Coordinates of C-alpha atoms in Angstrom, one line a residue:
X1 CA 35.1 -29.5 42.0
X2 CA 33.9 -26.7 44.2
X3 CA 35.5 -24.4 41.5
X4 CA 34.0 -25.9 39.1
X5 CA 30.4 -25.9 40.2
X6 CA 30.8 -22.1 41.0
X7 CA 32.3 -21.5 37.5
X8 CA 29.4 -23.2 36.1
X9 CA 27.3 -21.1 38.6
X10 CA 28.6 -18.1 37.5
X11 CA 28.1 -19.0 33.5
X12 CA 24.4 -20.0 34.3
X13 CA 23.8 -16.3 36.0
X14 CA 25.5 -14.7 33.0
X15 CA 23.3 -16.5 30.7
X16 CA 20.3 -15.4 32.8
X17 CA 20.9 -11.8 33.3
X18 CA 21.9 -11.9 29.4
X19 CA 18.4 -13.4 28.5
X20 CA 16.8 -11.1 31.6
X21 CA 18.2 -8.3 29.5
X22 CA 17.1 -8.6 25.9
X23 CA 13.7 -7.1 25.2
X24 CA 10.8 -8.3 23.7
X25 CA 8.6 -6.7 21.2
X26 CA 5.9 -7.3 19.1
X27 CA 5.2 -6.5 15.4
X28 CA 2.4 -7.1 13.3
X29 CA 1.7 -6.3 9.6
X30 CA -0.6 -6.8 6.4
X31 CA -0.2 -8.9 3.2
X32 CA 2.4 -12.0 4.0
X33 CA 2.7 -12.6 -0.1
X34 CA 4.2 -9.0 -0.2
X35 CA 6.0 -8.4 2.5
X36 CA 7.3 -12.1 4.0
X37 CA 10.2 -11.7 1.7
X38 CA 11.0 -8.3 2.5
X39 CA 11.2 -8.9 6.3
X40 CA 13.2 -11.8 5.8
X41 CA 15.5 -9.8 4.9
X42 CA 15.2 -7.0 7.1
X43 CA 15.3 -9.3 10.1
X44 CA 19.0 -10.5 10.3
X45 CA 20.3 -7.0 9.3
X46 CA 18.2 -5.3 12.7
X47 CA 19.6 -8.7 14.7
X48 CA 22.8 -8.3 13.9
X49 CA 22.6 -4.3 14.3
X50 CA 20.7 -5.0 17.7
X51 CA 20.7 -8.7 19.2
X52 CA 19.4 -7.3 23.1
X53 CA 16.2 -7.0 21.1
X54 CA 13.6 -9.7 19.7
X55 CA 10.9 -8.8 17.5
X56 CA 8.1 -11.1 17.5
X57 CA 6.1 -11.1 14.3
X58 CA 2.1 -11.7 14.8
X59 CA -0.1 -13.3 12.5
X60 CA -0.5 -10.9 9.2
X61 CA -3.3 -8.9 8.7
X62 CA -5.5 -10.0 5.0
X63 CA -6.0 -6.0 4.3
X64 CA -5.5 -2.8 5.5
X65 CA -8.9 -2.5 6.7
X66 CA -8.4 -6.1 8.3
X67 CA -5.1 -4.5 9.7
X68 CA -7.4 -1.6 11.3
X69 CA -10.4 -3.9 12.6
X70 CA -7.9 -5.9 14.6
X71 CA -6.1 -3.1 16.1
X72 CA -9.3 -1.6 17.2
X73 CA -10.4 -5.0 18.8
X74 CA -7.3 -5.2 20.4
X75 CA -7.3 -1.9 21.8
X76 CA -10.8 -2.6 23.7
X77 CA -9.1 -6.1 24.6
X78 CA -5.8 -4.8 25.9
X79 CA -3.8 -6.8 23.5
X80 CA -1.6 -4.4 21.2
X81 CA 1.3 -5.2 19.8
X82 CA 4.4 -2.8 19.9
X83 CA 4.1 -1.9 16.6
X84 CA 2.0 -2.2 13.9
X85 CA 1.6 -1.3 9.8
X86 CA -1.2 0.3 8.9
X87 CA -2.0 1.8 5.6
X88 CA -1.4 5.2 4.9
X89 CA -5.2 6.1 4.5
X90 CA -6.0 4.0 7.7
X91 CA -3.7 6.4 10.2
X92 CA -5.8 9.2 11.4
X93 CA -8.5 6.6 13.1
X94 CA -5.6 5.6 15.5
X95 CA -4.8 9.1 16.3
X96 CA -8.0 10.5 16.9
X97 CA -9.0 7.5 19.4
X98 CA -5.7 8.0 21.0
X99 CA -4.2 4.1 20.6
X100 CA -1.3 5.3 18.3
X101 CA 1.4 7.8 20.6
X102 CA 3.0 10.6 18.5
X103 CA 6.6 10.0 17.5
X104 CA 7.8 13.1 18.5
X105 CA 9.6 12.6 21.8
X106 CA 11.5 10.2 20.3
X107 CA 12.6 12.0 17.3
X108 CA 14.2 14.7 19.5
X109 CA 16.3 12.2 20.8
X110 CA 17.5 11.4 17.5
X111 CA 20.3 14.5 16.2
X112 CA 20.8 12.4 13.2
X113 CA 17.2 12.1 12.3
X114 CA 16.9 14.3 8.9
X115 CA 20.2 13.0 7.7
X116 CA 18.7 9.4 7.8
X117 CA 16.9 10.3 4.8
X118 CA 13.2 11.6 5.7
X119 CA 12.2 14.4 4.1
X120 CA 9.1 16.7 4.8
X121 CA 6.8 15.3 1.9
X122 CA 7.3 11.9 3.5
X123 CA 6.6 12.6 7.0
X124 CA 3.4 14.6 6.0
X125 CA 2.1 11.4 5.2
X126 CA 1.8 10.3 8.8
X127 CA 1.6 13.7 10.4
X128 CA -1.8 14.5 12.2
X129 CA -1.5 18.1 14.5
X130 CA 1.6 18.9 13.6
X131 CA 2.9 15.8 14.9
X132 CA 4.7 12.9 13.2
X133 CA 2.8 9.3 14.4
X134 CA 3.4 7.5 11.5
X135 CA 6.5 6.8 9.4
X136 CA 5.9 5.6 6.1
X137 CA 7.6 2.2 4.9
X138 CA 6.3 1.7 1.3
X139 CA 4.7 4.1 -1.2
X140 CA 2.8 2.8 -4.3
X141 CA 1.3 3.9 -7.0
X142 CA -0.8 2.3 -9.5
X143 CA 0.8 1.0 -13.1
X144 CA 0.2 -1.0 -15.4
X145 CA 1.7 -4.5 -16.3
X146 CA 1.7 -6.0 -19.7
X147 CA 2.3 -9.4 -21.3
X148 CA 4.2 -7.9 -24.5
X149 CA 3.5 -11.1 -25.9
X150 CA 0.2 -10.9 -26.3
X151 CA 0.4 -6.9 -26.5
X152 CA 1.9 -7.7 -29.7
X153 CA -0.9 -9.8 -31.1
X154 CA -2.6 -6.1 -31.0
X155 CA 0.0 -4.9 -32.9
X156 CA 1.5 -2.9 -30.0
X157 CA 5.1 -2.6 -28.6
X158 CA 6.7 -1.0 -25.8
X159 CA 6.4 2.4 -28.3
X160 CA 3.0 2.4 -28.4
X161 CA 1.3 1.4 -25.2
X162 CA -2.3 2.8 -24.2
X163 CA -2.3 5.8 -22.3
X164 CA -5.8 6.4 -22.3
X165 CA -8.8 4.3 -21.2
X166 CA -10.3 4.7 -24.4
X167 CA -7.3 3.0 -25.6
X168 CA -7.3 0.3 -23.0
X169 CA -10.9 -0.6 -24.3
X170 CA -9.7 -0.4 -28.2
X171 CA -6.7 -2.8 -27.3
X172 CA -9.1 -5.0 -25.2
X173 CA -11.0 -5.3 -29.2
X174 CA -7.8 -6.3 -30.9
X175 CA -6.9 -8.7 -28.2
X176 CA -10.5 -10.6 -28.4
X177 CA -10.6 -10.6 -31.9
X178 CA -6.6 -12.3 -31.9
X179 CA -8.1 -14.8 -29.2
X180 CA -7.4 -13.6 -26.1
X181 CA -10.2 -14.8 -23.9
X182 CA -9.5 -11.7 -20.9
X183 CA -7.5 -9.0 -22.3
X184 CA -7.7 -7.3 -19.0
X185 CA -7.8 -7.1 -15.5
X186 CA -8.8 -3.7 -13.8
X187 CA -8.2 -3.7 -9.9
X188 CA -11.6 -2.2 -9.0
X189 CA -11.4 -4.3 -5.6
X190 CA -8.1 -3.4 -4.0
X191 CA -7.8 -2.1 -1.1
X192 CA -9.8 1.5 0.2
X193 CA -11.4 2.1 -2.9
X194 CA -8.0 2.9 -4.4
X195 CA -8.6 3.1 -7.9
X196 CA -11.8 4.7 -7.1
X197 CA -9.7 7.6 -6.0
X198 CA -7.1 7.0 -9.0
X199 CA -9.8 8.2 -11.4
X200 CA -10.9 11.1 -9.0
X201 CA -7.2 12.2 -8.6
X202 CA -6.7 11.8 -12.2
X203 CA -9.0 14.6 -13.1
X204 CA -7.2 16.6 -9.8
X205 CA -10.5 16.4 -8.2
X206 CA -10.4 14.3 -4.2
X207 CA -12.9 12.0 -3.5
X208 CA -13.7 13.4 -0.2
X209 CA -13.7 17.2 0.8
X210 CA -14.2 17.7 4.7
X211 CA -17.3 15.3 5.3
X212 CA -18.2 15.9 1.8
X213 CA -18.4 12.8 -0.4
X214 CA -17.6 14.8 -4.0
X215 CA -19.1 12.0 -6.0
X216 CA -22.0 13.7 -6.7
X217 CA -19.8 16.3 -8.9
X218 CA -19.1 15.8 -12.9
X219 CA -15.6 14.3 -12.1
X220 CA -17.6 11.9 -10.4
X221 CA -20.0 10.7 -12.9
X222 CA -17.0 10.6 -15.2
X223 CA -15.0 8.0 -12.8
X224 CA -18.2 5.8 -12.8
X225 CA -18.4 5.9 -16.4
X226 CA -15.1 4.7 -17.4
X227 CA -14.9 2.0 -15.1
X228 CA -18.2 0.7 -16.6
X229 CA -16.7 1.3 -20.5
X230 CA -13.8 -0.7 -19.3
X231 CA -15.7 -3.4 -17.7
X232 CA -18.3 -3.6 -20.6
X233 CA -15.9 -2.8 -23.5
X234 CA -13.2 -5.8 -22.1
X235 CA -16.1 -8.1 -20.9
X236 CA -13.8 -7.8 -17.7
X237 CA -13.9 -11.2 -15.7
X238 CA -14.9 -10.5 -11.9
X239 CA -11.8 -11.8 -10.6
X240 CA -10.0 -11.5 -7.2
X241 CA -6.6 -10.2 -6.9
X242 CA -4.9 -13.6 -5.8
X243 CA -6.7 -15.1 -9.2
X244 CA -6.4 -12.3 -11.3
X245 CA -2.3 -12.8 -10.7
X246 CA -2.3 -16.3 -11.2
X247 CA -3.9 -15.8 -14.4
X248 CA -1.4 -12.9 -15.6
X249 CA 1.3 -15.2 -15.0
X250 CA -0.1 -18.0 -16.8
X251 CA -0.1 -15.6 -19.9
X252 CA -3.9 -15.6 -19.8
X253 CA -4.3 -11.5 -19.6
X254 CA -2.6 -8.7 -21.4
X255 CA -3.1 -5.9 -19.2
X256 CA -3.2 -5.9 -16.0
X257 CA -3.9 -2.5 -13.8
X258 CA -2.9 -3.0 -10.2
X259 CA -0.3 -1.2 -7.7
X260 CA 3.4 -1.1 -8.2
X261 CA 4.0 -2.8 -4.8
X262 CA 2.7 -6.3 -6.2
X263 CA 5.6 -5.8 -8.5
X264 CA 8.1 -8.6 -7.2
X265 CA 5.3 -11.3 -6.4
X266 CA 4.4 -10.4 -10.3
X267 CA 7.8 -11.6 -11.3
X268 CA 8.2 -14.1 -9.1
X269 CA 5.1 -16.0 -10.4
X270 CA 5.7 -14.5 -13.8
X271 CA 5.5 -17.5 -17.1
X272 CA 7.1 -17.9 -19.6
X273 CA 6.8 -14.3 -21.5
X274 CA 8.3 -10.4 -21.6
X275 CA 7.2 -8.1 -18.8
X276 CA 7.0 -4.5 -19.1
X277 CA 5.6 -1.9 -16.3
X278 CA 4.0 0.9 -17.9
X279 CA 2.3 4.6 -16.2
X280 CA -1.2 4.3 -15.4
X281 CA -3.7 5.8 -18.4
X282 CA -5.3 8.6 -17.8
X283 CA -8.6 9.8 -18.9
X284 CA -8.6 11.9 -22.1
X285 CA -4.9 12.8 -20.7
X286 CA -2.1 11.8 -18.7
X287 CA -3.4 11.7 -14.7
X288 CA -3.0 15.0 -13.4
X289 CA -2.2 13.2 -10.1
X290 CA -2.3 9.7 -8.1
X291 CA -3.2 8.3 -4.9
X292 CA -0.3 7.1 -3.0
X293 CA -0.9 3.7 -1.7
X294 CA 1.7 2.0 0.9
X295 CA 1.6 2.1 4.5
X296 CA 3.4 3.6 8.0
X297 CA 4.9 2.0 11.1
X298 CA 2.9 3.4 14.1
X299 CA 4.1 3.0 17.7
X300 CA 0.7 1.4 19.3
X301 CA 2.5 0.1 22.5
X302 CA 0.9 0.0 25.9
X303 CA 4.2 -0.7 27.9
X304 CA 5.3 1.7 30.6
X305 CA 8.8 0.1 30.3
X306 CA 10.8 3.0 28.9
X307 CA 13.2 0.4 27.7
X308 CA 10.6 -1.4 25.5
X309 CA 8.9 1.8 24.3
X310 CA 12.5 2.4 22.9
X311 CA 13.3 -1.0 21.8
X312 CA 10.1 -0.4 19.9
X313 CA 11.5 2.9 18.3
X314 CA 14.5 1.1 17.6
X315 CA 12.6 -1.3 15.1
X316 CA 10.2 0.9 13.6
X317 CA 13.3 3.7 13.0
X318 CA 15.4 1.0 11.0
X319 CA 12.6 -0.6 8.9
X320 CA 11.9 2.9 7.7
X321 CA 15.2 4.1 6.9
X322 CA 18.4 2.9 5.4
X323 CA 19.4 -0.7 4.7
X324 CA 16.1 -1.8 5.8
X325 CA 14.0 0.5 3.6
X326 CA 15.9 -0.2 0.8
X327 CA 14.8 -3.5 1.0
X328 CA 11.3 -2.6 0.3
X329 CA 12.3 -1.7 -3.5
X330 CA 14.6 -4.9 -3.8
X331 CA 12.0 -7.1 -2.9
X332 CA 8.5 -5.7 -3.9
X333 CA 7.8 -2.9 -6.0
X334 CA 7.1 -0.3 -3.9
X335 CA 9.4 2.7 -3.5
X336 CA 11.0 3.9 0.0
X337 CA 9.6 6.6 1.4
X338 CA 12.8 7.6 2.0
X339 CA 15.4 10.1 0.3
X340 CA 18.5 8.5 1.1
X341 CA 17.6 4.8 0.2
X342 CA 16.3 6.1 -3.1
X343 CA 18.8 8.8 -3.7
X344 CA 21.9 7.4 -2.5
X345 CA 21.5 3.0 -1.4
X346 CA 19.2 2.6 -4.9
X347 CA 21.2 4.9 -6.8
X348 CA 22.0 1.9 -9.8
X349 CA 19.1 0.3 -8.9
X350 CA 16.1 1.3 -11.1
X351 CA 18.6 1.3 -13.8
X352 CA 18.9 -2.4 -13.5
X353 CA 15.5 -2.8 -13.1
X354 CA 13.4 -1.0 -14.9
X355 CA 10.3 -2.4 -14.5
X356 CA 10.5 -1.4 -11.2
X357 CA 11.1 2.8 -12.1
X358 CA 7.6 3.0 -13.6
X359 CA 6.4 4.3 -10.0
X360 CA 9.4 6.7 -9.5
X361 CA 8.6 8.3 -12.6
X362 CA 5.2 9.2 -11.9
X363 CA 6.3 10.4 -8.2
X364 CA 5.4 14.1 -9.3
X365 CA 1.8 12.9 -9.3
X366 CA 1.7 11.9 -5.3
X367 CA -1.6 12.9 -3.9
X368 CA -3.4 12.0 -0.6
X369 CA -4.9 8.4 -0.3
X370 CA -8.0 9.3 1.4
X371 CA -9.5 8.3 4.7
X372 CA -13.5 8.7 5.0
X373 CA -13.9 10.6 8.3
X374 CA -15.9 9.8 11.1
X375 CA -16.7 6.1 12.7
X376 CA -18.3 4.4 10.1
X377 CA -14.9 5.1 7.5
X378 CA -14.5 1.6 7.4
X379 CA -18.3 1.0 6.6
X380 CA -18.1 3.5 3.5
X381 CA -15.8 1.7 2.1
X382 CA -17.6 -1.5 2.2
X383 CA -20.6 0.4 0.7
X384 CA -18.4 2.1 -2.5
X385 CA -16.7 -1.9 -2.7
X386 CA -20.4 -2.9 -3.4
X387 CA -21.6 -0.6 -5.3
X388 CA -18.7 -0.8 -7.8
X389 CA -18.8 -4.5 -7.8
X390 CA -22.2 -3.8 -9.2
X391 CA -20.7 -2.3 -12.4
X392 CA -18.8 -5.4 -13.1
X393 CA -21.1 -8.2 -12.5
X394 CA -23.9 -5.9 -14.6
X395 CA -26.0 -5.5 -11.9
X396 CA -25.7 -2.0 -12.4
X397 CA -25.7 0.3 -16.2
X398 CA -27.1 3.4 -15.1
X399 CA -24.2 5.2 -14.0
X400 CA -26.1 8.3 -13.0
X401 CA -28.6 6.2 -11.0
X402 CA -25.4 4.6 -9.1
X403 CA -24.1 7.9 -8.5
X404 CA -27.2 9.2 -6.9
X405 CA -27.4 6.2 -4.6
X406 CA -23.7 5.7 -3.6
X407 CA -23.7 9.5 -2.8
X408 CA -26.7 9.4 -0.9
X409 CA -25.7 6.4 1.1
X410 CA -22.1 7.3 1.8
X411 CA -23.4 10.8 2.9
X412 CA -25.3 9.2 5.3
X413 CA -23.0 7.5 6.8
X414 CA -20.4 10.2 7.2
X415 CA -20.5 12.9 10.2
X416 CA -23.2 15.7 10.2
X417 CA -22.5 19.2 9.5
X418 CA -21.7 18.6 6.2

């Protein structure tokens, strides 16, 4: 009996120590109808790979700038998590207040580091003072999707597919007059002014310069403009994204212009029709270059524990490379920022699924999503959201007028000296 009971004792310590020694961290990241799927996978892979560490999911953020609020109230409150997804355009703000730490020390550790499959164009994404605090998970860029159903009531195939935004708004006639209620849907309100920046990009111009707001130039004018033919010439429905994709999948819209990334929730809610992916129309021309969208892990820990800060690397190392990255392609439509889960894990891949190479293709057009600079980034945004709201509802017409006031307000609220 006495053998027994110290058996037993000893089995009970074990069990302790063991559950003494497996660390605790804590993640936290933004859209749950994109990503849920993709960590669901990624999860028993890193448990299996690593079961003396438990990552801890918070609540999701609704946005990237709801992803940036909340880190920023939770800096002031002491209540970060370990680590945390932040889009690419949302970094810098972390950095310069000092609440993300630089990845550096421990990428020195790793000898193996570059052969995991980042390359320099990737890390630049997330690299602020010649230091790496941010590793990108996801890249998007914007496409467009097509119901070839109904693109063939305007007498188009996958041959002939606009490429212009004069053609979008020529199809968007043939579609009303074959009955088509909403031939398209324009994504005007994702997130950070994206597609803002898609038309400024297009014609190779960036929407911000230093503090300088640039739409006040002629590329400028021209980006307002063509969202307002599109809107007008499509009577576009003010629809948001969650409706938008409920009515694609119905079969209700044609065209739908919207980032790669939404890809697999496309397809999983897709009806009853043929899908194709398409590159984004340009203006006059092809795009002469693309904001890229997606986001980066960044290590916002407050621990002093050495052993958690590394746990913490541990995660944010394997969701960004390999296996885990990979998953980012098979289960959303974004690509991984990463050379070796494109190059060598998703080798077949976009062969299978084409739908899903539309992106990859237009990777030669990568340019910088932008951050507005100073305190008030977030603010800007808000203000440009507005404004181009405006457009759709037909609360604004005079594009030069709008131009004149978003420029004047935005430059306002960025820092002085500009």
């Amino acid at each position: 009996m006495r053998l027994l009971t110290t058996t037993m004792a000893l089995v009970l310590a074990a069990g302790a120590a063991s559950a003494e020694d497996k660390i605790t961290i804590e993640f936290a990241y933004p859209y749950s109808h994109l990503f849920d799927v993709t960590y669901q996978k990624i999860l028993p892979m890193f448990e299996a790979a690593h079961p003396n560490i438990e990552v801890q999911f918070r609540a999701t953020y609704e946005s990237y700038e709801d992803g940036t609020n909340t880190i920023l109230r939770e800096a002031v409150a002491g209540t970060l998590p370990d680590v945390t997804m932040q889009g690419l355009n949302r970094q810098a703000i972390l950095v310069e207040k000092g609440i993300a730490k630089s990845l550096e020390p421990f990428i020195a550790e790793e000898p193996d580091f570059a052969r995991e499959g980042y390359h320099q164009a990737m890390l630049d994404l997330g690299t602020f003072q010649n230091r790496v605090y941010g590793l990108p998970f996801s890249i998007s860029l914007p496409v467009g999707y097509y119901n070839m159903d109904l693109m063939a009531k305007a007498g188009l195939d996958e041959s002939n597919l606009p490429t212009t935004w004069a053609e979008v708004v020529a199809t968007c006639e043939k579609l009303r007059e074959a009955g088509v209620d909403n031939p398209v849907f324009w994504g005007w309100n994702i997130t950070g002014n994206w597609f803002l920046q898609a038309l400024m990009w297009s014609q190779d111009k960036p929407t911000v310069m230093g503090a300088d707001f640039t739409l006040d130039e002629p590329q400028g004018l021209t980006a307002l403009s063509t969202m307002h033919d599109i809107f007008r010439g499509c009577e576009m429905q003010n629809l948001e994204w969650k409706a938008a994709l409920a009515s694609f999948s119905a079969g209700e819209i044609a065209m739908m212009y919207w980032s790669t990334s939404a890809l697999g929730a496309v397809e999983r809610a897709q009806g009853d029709f043929a899908l194709k992916t398409n590159e984004f129309p340009g203006i006059e021309r092809a795009p002469r270059g693309l904001p890229a969208g997606g986001n980066a892990a960044m290590l916002v820990s407050t621990s002093e524990d050495p052993a958690e800060l590394e746990a913490a690397w541990t995660w944010l190392k394997f969701i960004t490379s390999g296996e885990g990255a990979a998953e980012v392609a098979r289960t959303t439509g974004y690509m991984p920022p990463n050379k070796a889960a494109n190059e060598i894990i998703l080798k077949d891949f976009y062969t299978q699924f084409p739908n899903k190479e539309t992106a990859v293709r237009q990777l030669p057009l990568l340019r910088e999503w932008q951050a507005y600079p100073g305190d008030n980034g977030l603010a800007v945004t808000q203000v440009i959201y507005d404004g181009l709201e405006g457009i759709v509802t037909g609360e604004h017409d005079d594009m030069e007028s709008l131009q004149e006031d978003l420029t004047e307000e935005v430059q306002d609220l960025l820092p002085s000296g500009s």
